[in-house]
Amino acid sequence: MWALLGWLGLTFGVAFGSAIIPLISIEVFVIGLVTQQPHISWWWIGLAVAVGQVLGKMFYFLAARGDWHLPAWLKREEKRAKPLTPFRARWKTRLERVRDRCHRHPHWMFGTHAVSSVVGVPPFMFTTVLAGLAGMSSWLFITTGMIGRFARFSVLAASPALMTGWLLH
């Protein structure tokens, strides 16, 4: 019992860390976990990862929405504005257009965020920030993210057992 809680706590921690630091691969961790600890239910693994991922992404979501501000020591020093190159000016214009569309159509983010939370395309980090910029409600962001991430990682956790069953029969 305690070992199970320890593994699930570790899974939650890695999921939370991977949500904040994208270089950590929760997918690799989950596959490694289910191959080394096959007695842990795919359901519990999916739940631990979903909760960790959504809680970790809340920092980005709230910051993009403007509800959470970085401490002063994490902010870059203000640099004197340089004239924009034509390339940077085009990208700035494109970003402003995306930002305006997000604010005009916050309901579009529901579908995009839902698909991203399951499939990963567009990247979940990207849709998290866009959901914040669009002003998506926290409740909708959490619900959509939890359901999608649970579905994604439950299937991933069950996949080694499914593949073994198919190959041996």
Short mmCIF file of N, CA and C in Angstrom, two decimals:
data_model
loop_
_atom_site.label_atom_id
_atom_site.label_comp_id
_atom_site.label_asym_id
_atom_site.label_seq_id
_atom_site.Cartn_x
_atom_site.Cartn_y
_atom_site.Cartn_z
N MET A 1 0.83 -1.20 0.00
CA MET A 1 0.00 0.00 0.00
C MET A 1 0.88 1.26 0.00
N TRP A 2 1.87 1.30 0.91
CA TRP A 2 2.74 2.48 0.99
C TRP A 2 3.62 2.61 -0.24
N ALA A 3 4.02 1.46 -0.78
CA ALA A 3 4.82 1.50 -2.00
C ALA A 3 4.01 2.07 -3.16
N LEU A 4 2.74 1.67 -3.24
CA LEU A 4 1.87 2.19 -4.29
C LEU A 4 1.71 3.70 -4.16
N LEU A 5 1.47 4.18 -2.96
CA LEU A 5 1.33 5.62 -2.74
C LEU A 5 2.64 6.35 -3.07
N GLY A 6 3.76 5.72 -2.76
CA GLY A 6 5.05 6.32 -3.08
C GLY A 6 5.24 6.46 -4.59
N TRP A 7 4.91 5.41 -5.34
CA TRP A 7 5.04 5.46 -6.80
C TRP A 7 4.09 6.49 -7.40
N LEU A 8 2.87 6.54 -6.87
CA LEU A 8 1.91 7.52 -7.39
C LEU A 8 2.32 8.95 -7.03
N GLY A 9 2.89 9.14 -5.85
CA GLY A 9 3.40 10.45 -5.48
C GLY A 9 4.56 10.87 -6.38
N LEU A 10 5.45 9.93 -6.66
CA LEU A 10 6.56 10.21 -7.57
C LEU A 10 6.03 10.54 -8.97
N THR A 11 5.03 9.79 -9.42
CA THR A 11 4.42 10.03 -10.73
C THR A 11 3.82 11.43 -10.79
N PHE A 12 3.10 11.80 -9.73
CA PHE A 12 2.54 13.15 -9.65
C PHE A 12 3.65 14.19 -9.72
N GLY A 13 4.72 13.99 -8.97
CA GLY A 13 5.83 14.95 -8.95
C GLY A 13 6.51 15.10 -10.29
N VAL A 14 6.74 13.99 -10.98
CA VAL A 14 7.37 14.06 -12.30
C VAL A 14 6.42 14.73 -13.29
N ALA A 15 5.13 14.43 -13.20
CA ALA A 15 4.15 15.05 -14.09
C ALA A 15 4.10 16.57 -13.85
N PHE A 16 4.10 16.96 -12.59
CA PHE A 16 4.09 18.38 -12.24
C PHE A 16 5.35 19.06 -12.78
N GLY A 17 6.50 18.42 -12.56
CA GLY A 17 7.76 18.98 -13.05
C GLY A 17 7.81 19.07 -14.56
N SER A 18 7.27 18.05 -15.25
CA SER A 18 7.28 18.07 -16.72
C SER A 18 6.34 19.12 -17.27
N ALA A 19 5.32 19.49 -16.49
CA ALA A 19 4.41 20.56 -16.93
C ALA A 19 5.09 21.92 -16.85
N ILE A 20 5.99 22.07 -15.91
CA ILE A 20 6.69 23.34 -15.74
C ILE A 20 7.95 23.41 -16.60
N ILE A 21 8.68 22.31 -16.65
CA ILE A 21 9.93 22.24 -17.43
C ILE A 21 9.71 21.25 -18.57
N PRO A 22 9.44 21.73 -19.76
CA PRO A 22 9.09 20.84 -20.88
C PRO A 22 10.17 19.84 -21.29
N LEU A 23 11.39 20.00 -20.81
CA LEU A 23 12.45 19.05 -21.17
C LEU A 23 12.29 17.71 -20.46
N ILE A 24 11.48 17.66 -19.41
CA ILE A 24 11.21 16.40 -18.70
C ILE A 24 10.10 15.68 -19.46
N SER A 25 10.33 14.42 -19.82
CA SER A 25 9.35 13.67 -20.59
C SER A 25 8.53 12.77 -19.67
N ILE A 26 7.30 13.15 -19.45
CA ILE A 26 6.42 12.33 -18.63
C ILE A 26 6.03 11.05 -19.38
N GLU A 27 6.01 11.09 -20.70
CA GLU A 27 5.68 9.90 -21.48
C GLU A 27 6.71 8.79 -21.25
N VAL A 28 7.98 9.16 -21.29
CA VAL A 28 9.04 8.17 -21.06
C VAL A 28 8.95 7.63 -19.63
N PHE A 29 8.68 8.51 -18.67
CA PHE A 29 8.54 8.08 -17.28
C PHE A 29 7.40 7.08 -17.12
N VAL A 30 6.25 7.38 -17.73
CA VAL A 30 5.09 6.48 -17.60
C VAL A 30 5.38 5.12 -18.21
N ILE A 31 5.97 5.08 -19.37
CA ILE A 31 6.30 3.79 -20.00
C ILE A 31 7.29 3.02 -19.12
N GLY A 32 8.29 3.70 -18.60
CA GLY A 32 9.24 3.04 -17.70
C GLY A 32 8.58 2.54 -16.44
N LEU A 33 7.67 3.32 -15.88
CA LEU A 33 6.97 2.93 -14.66
C LEU A 33 6.12 1.69 -14.88
N VAL A 34 5.33 1.67 -15.94
CA VAL A 34 4.44 0.52 -16.13
C VAL A 34 5.18 -0.75 -16.53
N THR A 35 6.36 -0.61 -17.11
CA THR A 35 7.14 -1.81 -17.42
C THR A 35 7.86 -2.36 -16.19
N GLN A 36 8.20 -1.47 -15.25
CA GLN A 36 8.89 -1.91 -14.04
C GLN A 36 7.94 -2.21 -12.89
N GLN A 37 6.78 -1.60 -12.88
CA GLN A 37 5.79 -1.79 -11.81
C GLN A 37 4.43 -2.13 -12.43
N PRO A 38 4.31 -3.29 -13.07
CA PRO A 38 3.06 -3.60 -13.79
C PRO A 38 1.84 -3.77 -12.88
N HIS A 39 2.04 -3.89 -11.58
CA HIS A 39 0.91 -4.07 -10.67
C HIS A 39 0.15 -2.76 -10.41
N ILE A 40 0.72 -1.62 -10.78
CA ILE A 40 0.05 -0.34 -10.57
C ILE A 40 -0.98 -0.17 -11.69
N SER A 41 -2.21 0.10 -11.32
CA SER A 41 -3.30 0.23 -12.28
C SER A 41 -3.09 1.43 -13.20
N TRP A 42 -3.39 1.22 -14.47
CA TRP A 42 -3.30 2.30 -15.45
C TRP A 42 -4.20 3.47 -15.06
N TRP A 43 -5.30 3.16 -14.38
CA TRP A 43 -6.25 4.19 -13.96
C TRP A 43 -5.60 5.16 -12.98
N TRP A 44 -4.89 4.61 -11.99
CA TRP A 44 -4.24 5.46 -10.98
C TRP A 44 -3.10 6.28 -11.59
N ILE A 45 -2.38 5.67 -12.50
CA ILE A 45 -1.28 6.39 -13.16
C ILE A 45 -1.85 7.54 -13.99
N GLY A 46 -2.90 7.27 -14.75
CA GLY A 46 -3.54 8.32 -15.55
C GLY A 46 -4.03 9.47 -14.69
N LEU A 47 -4.61 9.15 -13.54
CA LEU A 47 -5.12 10.18 -12.64
C LEU A 47 -3.98 11.01 -12.05
N ALA A 48 -2.92 10.35 -11.59
CA ALA A 48 -1.78 11.07 -10.99
C ALA A 48 -1.13 12.00 -12.01
N VAL A 49 -0.97 11.53 -13.23
CA VAL A 49 -0.34 12.35 -14.26
C VAL A 49 -1.25 13.52 -14.64
N ALA A 50 -2.54 13.26 -14.78
CA ALA A 50 -3.48 14.33 -15.16
C ALA A 50 -3.48 15.45 -14.12
N VAL A 51 -3.56 15.09 -12.86
CA VAL A 51 -3.58 16.10 -11.80
C VAL A 51 -2.26 16.88 -11.78
N GLY A 52 -1.14 16.18 -11.86
CA GLY A 52 0.17 16.84 -11.86
C GLY A 52 0.36 17.76 -13.05
N GLN A 53 -0.02 17.29 -14.23
CA GLN A 53 0.15 18.11 -15.44
C GLN A 53 -0.72 19.36 -15.40
N VAL A 54 -1.98 19.22 -15.02
CA VAL A 54 -2.87 20.38 -15.03
C VAL A 54 -2.47 21.38 -13.95
N LEU A 55 -2.10 20.90 -12.78
CA LEU A 55 -1.65 21.83 -11.73
C LEU A 55 -0.39 22.57 -12.15
N GLY A 56 0.53 21.87 -12.79
CA GLY A 56 1.76 22.52 -13.26
C GLY A 56 1.49 23.54 -14.35
N LYS A 57 0.59 23.24 -15.26
CA LYS A 57 0.27 24.16 -16.35
C LYS A 57 -0.52 25.38 -15.86
N MET A 58 -1.13 25.27 -14.67
CA MET A 58 -1.89 26.41 -14.14
C MET A 58 -1.01 27.66 -13.99
N PHE A 59 0.28 27.48 -13.70
CA PHE A 59 1.17 28.64 -13.59
C PHE A 59 1.22 29.41 -14.91
N TYR A 60 1.38 28.67 -16.02
CA TYR A 60 1.43 29.31 -17.34
C TYR A 60 0.08 29.92 -17.70
N PHE A 61 -0.98 29.20 -17.42
CA PHE A 61 -2.32 29.67 -17.72
C PHE A 61 -2.63 30.97 -16.98
N LEU A 62 -2.38 30.99 -15.68
CA LEU A 62 -2.67 32.17 -14.89
C LEU A 62 -1.78 33.35 -15.26
N ALA A 63 -0.52 33.06 -15.60
CA ALA A 63 0.38 34.14 -16.02
C ALA A 63 -0.07 34.72 -17.36
N ALA A 64 -0.49 33.87 -18.29
CA ALA A 64 -0.95 34.36 -19.59
C ALA A 64 -2.24 35.15 -19.45
N ARG A 65 -3.07 34.76 -18.51
CA ARG A 65 -4.33 35.47 -18.29
C ARG A 65 -4.12 36.79 -17.54
N GLY A 66 -2.96 36.95 -16.94
CA GLY A 66 -2.66 38.18 -16.22
C GLY A 66 -3.02 38.13 -14.75
N ASP A 67 -3.40 36.94 -14.26
CA ASP A 67 -3.78 36.79 -12.85
C ASP A 67 -2.59 36.55 -11.93
N TRP A 68 -1.47 36.17 -12.49
CA TRP A 68 -0.29 35.83 -11.70
C TRP A 68 0.90 36.52 -12.34
N HIS A 69 1.70 37.18 -11.53
CA HIS A 69 2.85 37.92 -12.03
C HIS A 69 4.13 37.30 -11.50
N LEU A 70 5.14 37.30 -12.34
CA LEU A 70 6.44 36.77 -11.94
C LEU A 70 7.07 37.67 -10.89
N PRO A 71 7.81 37.08 -9.94
CA PRO A 71 8.53 37.92 -8.99
C PRO A 71 9.60 38.74 -9.72
N ALA A 72 9.99 39.83 -9.14
CA ALA A 72 10.93 40.75 -9.78
C ALA A 72 12.24 40.08 -10.16
N TRP A 73 12.73 39.14 -9.34
CA TRP A 73 14.01 38.53 -9.62
C TRP A 73 13.96 37.58 -10.82
N LEU A 74 12.76 37.20 -11.28
CA LEU A 74 12.64 36.35 -12.46
C LEU A 74 12.42 37.14 -13.75
N LYS A 75 12.18 38.42 -13.62
CA LYS A 75 11.92 39.24 -14.80
C LYS A 75 13.23 39.71 -15.42
N ARG A 76 13.21 39.82 -16.73
CA ARG A 76 14.37 40.34 -17.43
C ARG A 76 14.47 41.84 -17.20
N GLU A 77 15.69 42.32 -17.27
CA GLU A 77 15.87 43.76 -17.18
C GLU A 77 15.33 44.39 -18.46
N GLU A 78 14.72 45.54 -18.30
CA GLU A 78 14.20 46.25 -19.47
C GLU A 78 15.38 46.76 -20.30
N LYS A 79 15.34 46.45 -21.56
CA LYS A 79 16.36 46.93 -22.47
C LYS A 79 15.80 48.08 -23.29
N ARG A 80 16.69 48.90 -23.72
CA ARG A 80 16.27 50.00 -24.57
C ARG A 80 15.71 49.41 -25.87
N ALA A 81 14.58 49.91 -26.29
CA ALA A 81 13.91 49.38 -27.48
C ALA A 81 14.75 49.64 -28.73
N LYS A 82 14.99 48.55 -29.45
CA LYS A 82 15.71 48.68 -30.72
C LYS A 82 14.66 48.76 -31.83
N PRO A 83 15.02 49.39 -32.92
CA PRO A 83 14.08 49.39 -34.05
C PRO A 83 13.88 47.95 -34.53
N LEU A 84 12.63 47.63 -34.86
CA LEU A 84 12.32 46.28 -35.29
C LEU A 84 12.81 46.03 -36.71
N THR A 85 13.38 44.86 -36.91
CA THR A 85 13.73 44.44 -38.26
C THR A 85 12.43 44.09 -38.97
N PRO A 86 12.44 44.05 -40.29
CA PRO A 86 11.19 43.68 -41.00
C PRO A 86 10.68 42.30 -40.58
N PHE A 87 11.57 41.36 -40.35
CA PHE A 87 11.18 40.01 -39.93
C PHE A 87 10.47 40.05 -38.58
N ARG A 88 11.09 40.74 -37.61
CA ARG A 88 10.49 40.83 -36.27
C ARG A 88 9.19 41.62 -36.29
N ALA A 89 9.11 42.61 -37.12
CA ALA A 89 7.87 43.41 -37.23
C ALA A 89 6.73 42.54 -37.75
N ARG A 90 7.02 41.67 -38.74
CA ARG A 90 5.97 40.76 -39.25
C ARG A 90 5.51 39.81 -38.16
N TRP A 91 6.45 39.25 -37.39
CA TRP A 91 6.07 38.33 -36.32
C TRP A 91 5.30 39.02 -35.21
N LYS A 92 5.66 40.25 -34.91
CA LYS A 92 4.93 41.00 -33.90
C LYS A 92 3.49 41.24 -34.37
N THR A 93 3.34 41.58 -35.64
CA THR A 93 2.00 41.79 -36.20
C THR A 93 1.18 40.50 -36.15
N ARG A 94 1.79 39.38 -36.50
CA ARG A 94 1.09 38.09 -36.46
C ARG A 94 0.67 37.74 -35.03
N LEU A 95 1.55 37.96 -34.09
CA LEU A 95 1.24 37.66 -32.69
C LEU A 95 0.08 38.53 -32.20
N GLU A 96 0.08 39.80 -32.59
CA GLU A 96 -1.02 40.69 -32.20
C GLU A 96 -2.35 40.22 -32.81
N ARG A 97 -2.31 39.74 -34.06
CA ARG A 97 -3.53 39.23 -34.69
C ARG A 97 -4.05 38.00 -33.95
N VAL A 98 -3.16 37.08 -33.59
CA VAL A 98 -3.57 35.89 -32.84
C VAL A 98 -4.15 36.30 -31.49
N ARG A 99 -3.50 37.21 -30.81
CA ARG A 99 -3.97 37.67 -29.51
C ARG A 99 -5.36 38.31 -29.63
N ASP A 100 -5.56 39.13 -30.66
CA ASP A 100 -6.88 39.75 -30.87
C ASP A 100 -7.95 38.70 -31.15
N ARG A 101 -7.62 37.71 -31.98
CA ARG A 101 -8.60 36.65 -32.27
C ARG A 101 -8.93 35.85 -31.01
N CYS A 102 -7.95 35.59 -30.20
CA CYS A 102 -8.19 34.86 -28.95
C CYS A 102 -9.16 35.62 -28.06
N HIS A 103 -8.98 36.93 -27.98
CA HIS A 103 -9.87 37.73 -27.13
C HIS A 103 -11.28 37.84 -27.72
N ARG A 104 -11.38 37.87 -29.04
CA ARG A 104 -12.70 37.97 -29.68
C ARG A 104 -13.46 36.65 -29.64
N HIS A 105 -12.75 35.52 -29.66
CA HIS A 105 -13.38 34.21 -29.75
C HIS A 105 -12.84 33.24 -28.69
N PRO A 106 -13.10 33.49 -27.42
CA PRO A 106 -12.55 32.60 -26.39
C PRO A 106 -13.11 31.18 -26.46
N HIS A 107 -14.31 31.01 -27.05
CA HIS A 107 -14.90 29.68 -27.15
C HIS A 107 -14.14 28.77 -28.13
N TRP A 108 -13.39 29.34 -29.06
CA TRP A 108 -12.59 28.53 -29.98
C TRP A 108 -11.54 27.73 -29.22
N MET A 109 -11.09 28.28 -28.13
CA MET A 109 -10.02 27.61 -27.38
C MET A 109 -10.49 26.31 -26.74
N PHE A 110 -11.78 26.17 -26.47
CA PHE A 110 -12.27 24.95 -25.85
C PHE A 110 -11.89 23.73 -26.70
N GLY A 111 -12.25 23.76 -27.97
CA GLY A 111 -11.96 22.63 -28.85
C GLY A 111 -10.47 22.41 -29.06
N THR A 112 -9.75 23.50 -29.28
CA THR A 112 -8.32 23.39 -29.51
C THR A 112 -7.61 22.84 -28.28
N HIS A 113 -7.99 23.35 -27.12
CA HIS A 113 -7.37 22.88 -25.87
C HIS A 113 -7.74 21.43 -25.58
N ALA A 114 -8.97 21.05 -25.87
CA ALA A 114 -9.41 19.67 -25.64
C ALA A 114 -8.63 18.70 -26.51
N VAL A 115 -8.51 19.02 -27.80
CA VAL A 115 -7.75 18.14 -28.71
C VAL A 115 -6.29 18.08 -28.30
N SER A 116 -5.72 19.22 -27.96
CA SER A 116 -4.32 19.27 -27.56
C SER A 116 -4.05 18.46 -26.30
N SER A 117 -4.98 18.48 -25.36
CA SER A 117 -4.76 17.76 -24.10
C SER A 117 -4.77 16.25 -24.30
N VAL A 118 -5.43 15.77 -25.35
CA VAL A 118 -5.45 14.34 -25.63
C VAL A 118 -4.33 13.95 -26.59
N VAL A 119 -4.24 14.65 -27.70
CA VAL A 119 -3.34 14.27 -28.79
C VAL A 119 -1.95 14.88 -28.64
N GLY A 120 -1.89 16.09 -28.12
CA GLY A 120 -0.61 16.76 -27.99
C GLY A 120 -0.28 17.64 -29.18
N VAL A 121 -1.21 17.78 -30.13
CA VAL A 121 -1.02 18.63 -31.30
C VAL A 121 -2.22 19.55 -31.40
N PRO A 122 -2.08 20.84 -31.37
CA PRO A 122 -0.85 21.58 -31.12
C PRO A 122 -0.34 21.31 -29.71
N PRO A 123 0.91 21.63 -29.45
CA PRO A 123 1.48 21.31 -28.14
C PRO A 123 0.64 21.86 -26.98
N PHE A 124 0.51 21.04 -25.95
CA PHE A 124 -0.31 21.39 -24.79
C PHE A 124 0.17 22.67 -24.13
N MET A 125 1.48 22.90 -24.11
CA MET A 125 2.03 24.14 -23.54
C MET A 125 1.51 25.34 -24.32
N PHE A 126 1.50 25.24 -25.63
CA PHE A 126 1.05 26.33 -26.49
C PHE A 126 -0.42 26.64 -26.24
N THR A 127 -1.27 25.61 -26.21
CA THR A 127 -2.69 25.87 -26.01
C THR A 127 -2.99 26.33 -24.58
N THR A 128 -2.14 25.96 -23.64
CA THR A 128 -2.30 26.45 -22.26
C THR A 128 -2.13 27.97 -22.23
N VAL A 129 -1.09 28.45 -22.87
CA VAL A 129 -0.84 29.89 -22.89
C VAL A 129 -1.93 30.60 -23.69
N LEU A 130 -2.32 30.04 -24.84
CA LEU A 130 -3.37 30.66 -25.63
C LEU A 130 -4.70 30.69 -24.87
N ALA A 131 -4.99 29.64 -24.11
CA ALA A 131 -6.22 29.61 -23.32
C ALA A 131 -6.21 30.75 -22.30
N GLY A 132 -5.06 31.00 -21.70
CA GLY A 132 -4.94 32.12 -20.77
C GLY A 132 -5.11 33.46 -21.47
N LEU A 133 -4.47 33.61 -22.63
CA LEU A 133 -4.60 34.85 -23.39
C LEU A 133 -6.04 35.09 -23.85
N ALA A 134 -6.74 34.00 -24.16
CA ALA A 134 -8.13 34.10 -24.64
C ALA A 134 -9.10 34.39 -23.50
N GLY A 135 -8.66 34.23 -22.27
CA GLY A 135 -9.54 34.49 -21.14
C GLY A 135 -10.45 33.31 -20.81
N MET A 136 -10.04 32.10 -21.17
CA MET A 136 -10.84 30.91 -20.85
C MET A 136 -11.02 30.84 -19.33
N SER A 137 -12.16 30.38 -18.90
CA SER A 137 -12.40 30.28 -17.46
C SER A 137 -11.50 29.21 -16.85
N SER A 138 -11.11 29.40 -15.63
CA SER A 138 -10.26 28.43 -14.94
C SER A 138 -10.95 27.08 -14.85
N TRP A 139 -12.24 27.10 -14.56
CA TRP A 139 -13.00 25.85 -14.44
C TRP A 139 -12.96 25.06 -15.74
N LEU A 140 -13.19 25.74 -16.87
CA LEU A 140 -13.17 25.07 -18.17
C LEU A 140 -11.76 24.58 -18.50
N PHE A 141 -10.75 25.38 -18.20
CA PHE A 141 -9.37 24.97 -18.45
C PHE A 141 -9.02 23.70 -17.66
N ILE A 142 -9.37 23.69 -16.37
CA ILE A 142 -9.05 22.54 -15.52
C ILE A 142 -9.82 21.31 -15.96
N THR A 143 -11.10 21.45 -16.23
CA THR A 143 -11.93 20.31 -16.63
C THR A 143 -11.46 19.72 -17.95
N THR A 144 -11.27 20.56 -18.94
CA THR A 144 -10.82 20.09 -20.24
C THR A 144 -9.45 19.43 -20.15
N GLY A 145 -8.54 20.07 -19.44
CA GLY A 145 -7.19 19.52 -19.29
C GLY A 145 -7.18 18.20 -18.54
N MET A 146 -7.95 18.11 -17.46
CA MET A 146 -7.98 16.87 -16.66
C MET A 146 -8.54 15.71 -17.47
N ILE A 147 -9.64 15.92 -18.16
CA ILE A 147 -10.25 14.83 -18.94
C ILE A 147 -9.31 14.40 -20.06
N GLY A 148 -8.76 15.37 -20.78
CA GLY A 148 -7.87 15.04 -21.89
C GLY A 148 -6.58 14.38 -21.45
N ARG A 149 -5.95 14.93 -20.43
CA ARG A 149 -4.70 14.35 -19.94
C ARG A 149 -4.93 12.97 -19.33
N PHE A 150 -6.06 12.80 -18.62
CA PHE A 150 -6.37 11.48 -18.07
C PHE A 150 -6.53 10.46 -19.20
N ALA A 151 -7.25 10.82 -20.25
CA ALA A 151 -7.44 9.90 -21.39
C ALA A 151 -6.09 9.56 -22.03
N ARG A 152 -5.27 10.58 -22.28
CA ARG A 152 -3.98 10.36 -22.94
C ARG A 152 -3.07 9.43 -22.14
N PHE A 153 -2.92 9.73 -20.85
CA PHE A 153 -1.94 8.99 -20.07
C PHE A 153 -2.49 7.67 -19.54
N SER A 154 -3.79 7.51 -19.46
CA SER A 154 -4.36 6.21 -19.12
C SER A 154 -4.11 5.23 -20.26
N VAL A 155 -4.35 5.69 -21.48
CA VAL A 155 -4.09 4.84 -22.65
C VAL A 155 -2.60 4.51 -22.73
N LEU A 156 -1.76 5.50 -22.50
CA LEU A 156 -0.31 5.26 -22.54
C LEU A 156 0.11 4.25 -21.47
N ALA A 157 -0.44 4.37 -20.27
CA ALA A 157 -0.09 3.45 -19.18
C ALA A 157 -0.60 2.04 -19.47
N ALA A 158 -1.71 1.92 -20.16
CA ALA A 158 -2.27 0.60 -20.46
C ALA A 158 -1.63 -0.02 -21.71
N SER A 159 -0.95 0.76 -22.51
CA SER A 159 -0.45 0.27 -23.80
C SER A 159 0.54 -0.88 -23.72
N PRO A 160 1.51 -0.92 -22.78
CA PRO A 160 2.40 -2.08 -22.75
C PRO A 160 1.64 -3.38 -22.48
N ALA A 161 0.68 -3.36 -21.57
CA ALA A 161 -0.10 -4.56 -21.29
C ALA A 161 -0.96 -4.95 -22.49
N LEU A 162 -1.54 -3.98 -23.17
CA LEU A 162 -2.34 -4.26 -24.36
C LEU A 162 -1.49 -4.88 -25.46
N MET A 163 -0.31 -4.30 -25.67
CA MET A 163 0.58 -4.82 -26.72
C MET A 163 1.03 -6.24 -26.39
N THR A 164 1.36 -6.49 -25.14
CA THR A 164 1.77 -7.83 -24.73
C THR A 164 0.64 -8.83 -24.95
N GLY A 165 -0.57 -8.44 -24.59
CA GLY A 165 -1.73 -9.31 -24.78
C GLY A 165 -1.97 -9.63 -26.24
N TRP A 166 -1.83 -8.62 -27.10
CA TRP A 166 -2.05 -8.84 -28.54
C TRP A 166 -0.95 -9.72 -29.15
N LEU A 167 0.29 -9.51 -28.71
CA LEU A 167 1.40 -10.26 -29.28
C LEU A 167 1.43 -11.71 -28.83
N LEU A 168 0.95 -11.98 -27.62
CA LEU A 168 0.99 -13.35 -27.08
C LEU A 168 -0.23 -14.18 -27.44
N HIS A 169 -1.26 -13.56 -27.99
CA HIS A 169 -2.46 -14.32 -28.34
C HIS A 169 -2.62 -14.42 -29.80
#
